[in-house]
Amino acid sequence: MLLMLHDLQSVSQRGINGLSLGAIYALGAVGLTLVYGILKLVNFAHGEFLTFGAYMAYLVNVTWGVPLIFGILFAIATTALLGVALEKLMWAPMRGRGAGMLQLVLMTIGLSFLLRYGIQFVWGTELRQLDVNVTDTVNFLDLRIGRTQLIVVVVGFVTLVATGLMLRMTLLGKRMRALSDDLELAEASGIDTSRVILWTWIFAAGLAGLAGVFAGAVTQLQPELGFELLLPIFAAVILGGIGNPFGALAAGVLLGIVIEWSTFFVTPGLKLAVGFVILIIVLIIRPEGILGRARTV
């Protein structure tokens, strides 16, 4: 392997960086693919959910001077509330009127601009930083791991595992999968589809809010934060199999690691391009994605 030409410490260090990036991609991708799997809605405003969550954490953590843990909880709650509000005010009425996919996609694009420029209007375009010590590190096996980065990896993966268990083992998760297979049949069988859809938005938007906080913690906050993450998040959704949250999880992590390792061979400015080249190759070989199959959640 080409990676063997580099010392193990460098490979491991960038692997850790990739895990933190992959956790952010996976959190965003799982939420995005949940919405598509159940509602068949391609949400181009999903990136702005990440940005919204990051700025909600900033409001609590920096503006109000409250510890970041409360900022994270506030970000998850308010972003989930945003998802529910949009479902009630936009998506449910549009579905009731028989809106087509093109109309809904155009609405998500418009919504993304509205949210992005709304955030820009309130907080401006300058770079902002959460109250975290990005230079604080933990030494482990000669690796210097940023404490913030370590928290992102651990909390991110615990959250993803918990989400996976919810989808597999709880009644709500089973109902979500039933709606993904056939929404009309699920409704005919007595499932309260409106309630399940609301919970889908709560999980999808909440995960996006958490991903946004993590992205802001390891980098900086600016109104384009989520928009810049949207393409690799979409890539993870497609790579893992559209509508498959478990595939999105695996693909998000894989994409993060590969993108970071690619900087051994290409300049950092081209590392995202490497991820998309891999996406194209995988789709040529396996068009349904890594874990994709016909209509699944």
XYZ file of N, CA and C in Angstrom, residues 48-57 71-87 200-213:
123
model
N -27.901 23.942 5.870
C -28.224 25.091 6.718
C -28.736 24.657 8.089
N -29.255 23.432 8.203
C -29.589 22.903 9.525
C -28.316 22.791 10.370
N -27.214 22.347 9.732
C -25.938 22.264 10.441
C -25.489 23.652 10.891
N -25.574 24.617 9.976
C -25.166 25.980 10.311
C -26.017 26.543 11.436
N -27.321 26.320 11.358
C -28.245 26.811 12.384
C -27.876 26.237 13.748
N -27.614 24.934 13.796
C -27.230 24.304 15.054
C -25.945 24.886 15.616
N -24.965 25.120 14.745
C -23.690 25.683 15.193
C -23.884 27.064 15.811
N -24.701 27.890 15.181
C -24.917 29.241 15.700
C -25.798 29.248 16.948
N -26.688 28.275 17.085
C -27.451 28.172 18.322
C -26.523 27.826 19.492
N -25.560 26.951 19.244
C -24.574 26.640 20.280
C -23.717 27.860 20.593
N -24.901 24.386 25.342
C -25.036 24.884 23.974
C -25.347 23.768 23.000
N -24.719 22.609 23.204
C -24.975 21.456 22.339
C -26.424 20.998 22.479
N -26.880 20.862 23.719
C -28.265 20.434 23.948
C -29.256 21.435 23.361
N -28.958 22.725 23.526
C -29.829 23.767 22.980
C -29.846 23.706 21.457
N -28.678 23.467 20.862
C -28.586 23.381 19.399
C -29.402 22.215 18.867
N -29.291 21.051 19.511
C -30.058 19.878 19.081
C -31.554 20.157 19.190
N -31.966 20.725 20.329
C -33.393 20.974 20.564
C -33.961 21.997 19.587
N -33.255 23.109 19.390
C -33.786 24.163 18.518
C -33.761 23.751 17.047
N -32.744 22.993 16.646
C -32.710 22.534 15.253
C -33.801 21.503 15.004
N -34.033 20.624 15.988
C -35.144 19.674 15.873
C -36.473 20.415 15.799
N -36.617 21.461 16.604
C -37.840 22.273 16.577
C -38.010 22.953 15.220
N -36.897 23.409 14.638
C -36.948 23.997 13.298
C -37.457 22.975 12.283
N -36.961 21.736 12.378
C -37.416 20.689 11.469
C -38.901 20.417 11.605
N -39.393 20.369 12.844
C -40.822 20.140 13.084
C -41.653 21.302 12.546
N -41.193 22.533 12.790
C -41.928 23.713 12.321
C -42.033 23.730 10.801
N -40.940 23.391 10.132
C -40.958 23.368 8.666
C -41.872 22.265 8.139
N -41.901 21.128 8.826
C -42.814 20.054 8.431
C -44.259 20.517 8.549
N -39.306 11.676 12.556
C -38.227 11.610 11.564
C -37.523 12.954 11.451
N -38.300 14.032 11.399
C -37.714 15.370 11.332
C -36.968 15.710 12.615
N -37.488 15.277 13.757
C -36.802 15.541 15.025
C -35.421 14.900 15.021
N -35.346 13.639 14.614
C -34.059 12.953 14.581
C -33.143 13.530 13.510
N -33.670 13.744 12.307
C -32.848 14.222 11.195
C -32.280 15.608 11.480
N -33.139 16.519 11.919
C -32.684 17.883 12.192
C -31.808 17.929 13.443
N -32.159 17.155 14.459
C -31.344 17.121 15.672
C -29.935 16.626 15.404
N -29.807 15.557 14.611
C -28.485 15.052 14.238
C -27.712 16.089 13.433
N -28.407 16.793 12.551
C -27.756 17.842 11.764
C -27.260 18.965 12.673
N -28.075 19.349 13.650
C -27.653 20.381 14.590
C -26.404 19.979 15.355
N -26.356 18.712 15.802
C -25.179 18.207 16.507
C -23.959 18.214 15.594
N -24.135 17.778 14.350
C -23.029 17.786 13.385
C -22.505 19.200 13.171
N -23.411 20.165 13.113
C -22.999 21.549 12.928
C -22.176 22.072 14.094
N -22.579 21.736 15.317
C -21.805 22.150 16.492
C -20.408 21.549 16.438
